Amino acid sequence: MASENKLDFKLYLVTDRKQTLTGTLTEVIEKALKAGVKAVQLREKDLNGRELFQLAYEIRQLTKEYGAKLFINERADIALAVNADGVQLGENSIPVHEVRKIIGDKKLIGVSCHGEESALNAEKTGANFIVFGPVYDTPSKAPFGHPLGIEKLNSVAKRIVVPIIAIGGIKKNNIQEIVKNGASGVAMISAIISAPDPYEEASEILRHL
């Protein structure tokens, strides 16, 4: 099975094509990849299967060119079709062990968790890494309830072995706090996708990491 306690990326770029300011989603992603981003999660829930496949295929070509990983949100079939590096699941998705049967042992599975017990369960059932949050207040994560806070991140980090990627309201000025409290990295959406200069913003964030 793919390594369960090591990731070769610290910045996890999550897509939202409706937030781009400086071109198409693929253009924004390429700028971030040029800056050194090594992992992208394609998360465009409103696209149909054909549209999602076409976008995933384009992004897969870019991530291969820049030596970065591509994860597909929820869709194991699309991940297999474009030979992505893994799948990102939610708390209420198909169970990790069932997705593992579909994609095999070599691909990675991340699970988005909004509480300590769900993070523990995700690790127990075979997740390679946890995306935990929202740590801070952020509009994009409002549906998942109040921010969990830095103390909860610290508590979870002490109880699980697999890497934790923190998400939710993360800015350059709180990255160090996130890392000091047990996160292996950070996930970001609007901070890069909506940036006036995605290349410079991604470069700056990577410097902080």
Coordinates of C-alpha atoms in Angstrom, one line a residue:
M1 CA 0.0 0.0 0.0
A2 CA 1.1 3.6 -0.6
S3 CA 3.0 5.1 2.3
E4 CA 0.6 6.0 5.1
N5 CA 2.7 8.4 7.1
K6 CA 4.5 10.6 4.5
L7 CA 3.4 13.0 1.8
D8 CA 5.7 14.7 -0.7
F9 CA 3.6 17.9 -0.7
K10 CA 2.9 20.6 1.8
L11 CA 0.5 22.7 -0.2
Y12 CA -2.7 21.1 -1.4
L13 CA -4.5 23.3 -4.0
V14 CA -8.3 22.7 -4.1
T15 CA -10.0 23.9 -7.3
D16 CA -13.1 26.1 -7.7
R17 CA -13.2 27.4 -11.3
K18 CA -15.9 29.9 -10.3
Q19 CA -13.4 31.9 -8.2
T20 CA -10.7 32.4 -10.8
L21 CA -9.8 36.1 -11.6
T22 CA -6.9 35.8 -14.0
G23 CA -8.0 33.3 -16.6
T24 CA -9.4 29.8 -16.9
L25 CA -9.0 27.2 -14.2
T26 CA -6.3 25.4 -16.1
E27 CA -4.4 28.6 -16.6
V28 CA -4.5 29.4 -12.9
I29 CA -3.5 25.9 -12.0
E30 CA -0.5 26.0 -14.4
K31 CA 0.7 29.3 -12.7
A32 CA 0.5 27.6 -9.3
L33 CA 2.3 24.5 -10.6
K34 CA 5.1 26.8 -12.0
A35 CA 5.4 28.3 -8.5
G36 CA 6.1 24.8 -7.1
V37 CA 2.7 23.5 -6.0
K38 CA 2.9 19.7 -6.0
A39 CA -0.7 18.5 -5.4
V40 CA -4.0 19.6 -6.8
Q41 CA -7.5 18.4 -5.9
L42 CA -10.0 18.7 -8.7
R43 CA -13.3 19.6 -6.9
E44 CA -16.0 20.8 -9.3
K45 CA -19.1 19.1 -8.0
D46 CA -21.5 20.7 -10.5
L47 CA -19.9 19.2 -13.6
N48 CA -21.4 16.1 -15.3
G49 CA -19.2 13.1 -15.8
R50 CA -18.1 14.0 -19.3
E51 CA -17.2 17.6 -18.4
L52 CA -15.4 16.5 -15.3
F53 CA -13.4 13.9 -17.2
Q54 CA -12.4 16.4 -19.9
L55 CA -11.2 18.9 -17.2
A56 CA -9.5 16.2 -15.2
Y57 CA -7.7 15.0 -18.4
E58 CA -6.4 18.5 -19.1
I59 CA -5.2 19.0 -15.5
R60 CA -3.6 15.5 -15.5
Q61 CA -1.4 16.6 -18.4
L62 CA -0.3 19.7 -16.5
T63 CA 0.4 17.9 -13.3
K64 CA 2.5 15.3 -15.1
E65 CA 4.4 18.0 -16.8
Y66 CA 5.3 19.7 -13.5
G67 CA 5.8 16.5 -11.5
A68 CA 2.7 17.1 -9.3
K69 CA 0.0 14.9 -7.9
L70 CA -3.7 15.0 -9.0
F71 CA -6.5 14.0 -6.8
I72 CA -10.2 13.8 -7.9
N73 CA -12.9 14.7 -5.4
E74 CA -15.2 11.7 -4.8
R75 CA -15.0 10.2 -8.3
A76 CA -12.9 7.0 -8.3
D77 CA -14.0 6.3 -11.8
I78 CA -12.6 9.6 -13.1
A79 CA -9.4 9.2 -11.1
L80 CA -8.8 5.8 -12.8
A81 CA -9.8 7.1 -16.3
V82 CA -7.2 9.9 -16.2
N83 CA -4.7 7.9 -14.1
A84 CA -4.8 10.4 -11.3
D85 CA -2.7 9.9 -8.1
G86 CA -5.7 9.4 -5.8
V87 CA -9.1 10.3 -4.6
Q88 CA -10.4 12.8 -2.0
L89 CA -13.4 11.5 -0.1
G90 CA -15.8 13.3 2.3
E91 CA -17.0 12.1 5.7
N92 CA -20.2 10.7 4.1
S93 CA -18.6 9.3 0.9
I94 CA -18.2 5.6 0.0
P95 CA -16.1 4.0 2.7
V96 CA -12.3 4.1 2.3
H97 CA -11.9 0.3 2.1
E98 CA -14.5 0.1 -0.7
V99 CA -12.7 2.8 -2.7
R100 CA -9.4 1.0 -2.1
K101 CA -10.9 -2.0 -3.9
I102 CA -11.7 0.1 -6.9
I103 CA -8.4 2.1 -7.2
G104 CA -5.9 -0.4 -5.9
D105 CA -3.1 -0.1 -3.3
K106 CA -0.8 2.2 -5.2
K107 CA -3.1 5.3 -5.3
L108 CA -3.6 7.6 -2.3
I109 CA -6.9 8.2 -0.6
G110 CA -7.5 11.4 1.4
V111 CA -10.5 12.0 3.6
S112 CA -12.0 15.3 4.6
C113 CA -12.9 15.3 8.3
H114 CA -14.7 17.9 10.4
G115 CA -14.2 16.3 13.8
E116 CA -11.8 14.2 15.8
E117 CA -13.7 10.9 15.7
S118 CA -14.2 11.0 12.0
A119 CA -10.4 11.6 11.6
L120 CA -9.7 8.6 13.8
N121 CA -12.1 6.5 11.8
A122 CA -10.7 7.6 8.5
E123 CA -7.2 6.5 9.6
K124 CA -8.5 3.2 11.0
T125 CA -10.2 2.4 7.7
G126 CA -7.1 3.0 5.6
A127 CA -6.9 6.7 4.6
N128 CA -3.4 7.9 3.6
F129 CA -4.0 11.4 4.8
I130 CA -6.7 13.6 6.5
V131 CA -7.8 17.0 5.4
F132 CA -9.0 18.5 8.7
G133 CA -11.1 21.6 9.1
P134 CA -12.3 24.3 9.0
V135 CA -9.6 25.3 11.4
Y136 CA -10.4 29.0 11.2
D137 CA -13.5 30.8 10.1
T138 CA -14.1 30.9 6.3
P139 CA -17.2 31.4 4.1
S140 CA -16.4 28.3 1.9
K141 CA -16.5 26.0 4.9
A142 CA -19.5 27.6 6.7
P143 CA -21.8 24.6 5.8
F144 CA -19.5 22.4 8.0
G145 CA -20.2 24.4 11.1
H146 CA -18.1 26.6 13.4
P147 CA -14.4 26.6 13.1
L148 CA -12.7 23.7 14.9
G149 CA -9.9 25.8 16.2
I150 CA -6.1 25.3 16.5
E151 CA -6.5 23.3 19.8
K152 CA -8.6 20.6 18.1
L153 CA -6.1 20.4 15.3
N154 CA -3.4 19.8 17.9
S155 CA -5.4 17.2 19.6
V156 CA -6.1 15.2 16.5
A157 CA -2.5 15.4 15.4
K158 CA -1.4 13.8 18.6
R159 CA -3.9 10.9 18.1
I160 CA -3.3 9.9 14.5
V161 CA -0.2 8.8 12.6
V162 CA -1.2 9.6 9.0
P163 CA -0.5 13.2 7.8
I164 CA -3.0 16.0 8.5
I165 CA -3.6 18.7 5.9
A166 CA -5.3 21.7 7.6
I167 CA -8.0 23.6 5.7
G168 CA -10.3 26.6 6.4
G169 CA -9.3 30.3 6.7
I170 CA -5.6 29.6 6.4
K171 CA -3.5 32.7 5.4
K172 CA 0.2 33.4 5.2
N173 CA 0.2 34.9 8.7
N174 CA -1.2 31.7 10.4
I175 CA 0.6 29.0 8.5
Q176 CA 3.4 28.7 11.1
E177 CA 0.8 28.3 13.9
I178 CA -0.8 25.5 11.8
V179 CA 2.5 23.7 11.3
K180 CA 3.5 24.0 15.0
N181 CA 0.3 22.3 16.0
G182 CA 0.8 19.2 14.0
A183 CA -0.3 19.8 10.4
S184 CA 1.9 18.3 7.7
G185 CA 0.6 20.9 5.3
V186 CA -2.2 23.2 4.3
A187 CA -5.1 23.1 1.8
M188 CA -6.2 26.3 0.1
I189 CA -8.8 27.3 -2.4
S190 CA -9.5 31.0 -2.8
A191 CA -6.1 32.2 -1.4
I192 CA -4.6 31.0 -4.7
I193 CA -7.5 30.5 -7.1
S194 CA -8.8 34.0 -6.5
A195 CA -5.4 35.7 -6.3
P196 CA -4.6 38.6 -8.7
D197 CA -1.3 36.7 -9.2
P198 CA -1.6 33.0 -8.5
Y199 CA 2.1 32.4 -9.2
E200 CA 3.3 34.9 -6.7
E201 CA 0.7 34.0 -4.1
A202 CA 1.6 30.2 -4.4
S203 CA 5.3 31.1 -4.2
E204 CA 4.8 33.2 -1.1
I205 CA 2.7 30.5 0.6
L206 CA 5.4 27.8 -0.2
R207 CA 8.0 30.1 1.3
H208 CA 6.0 30.2 4.6
L209 CA 5.8 26.4 4.6

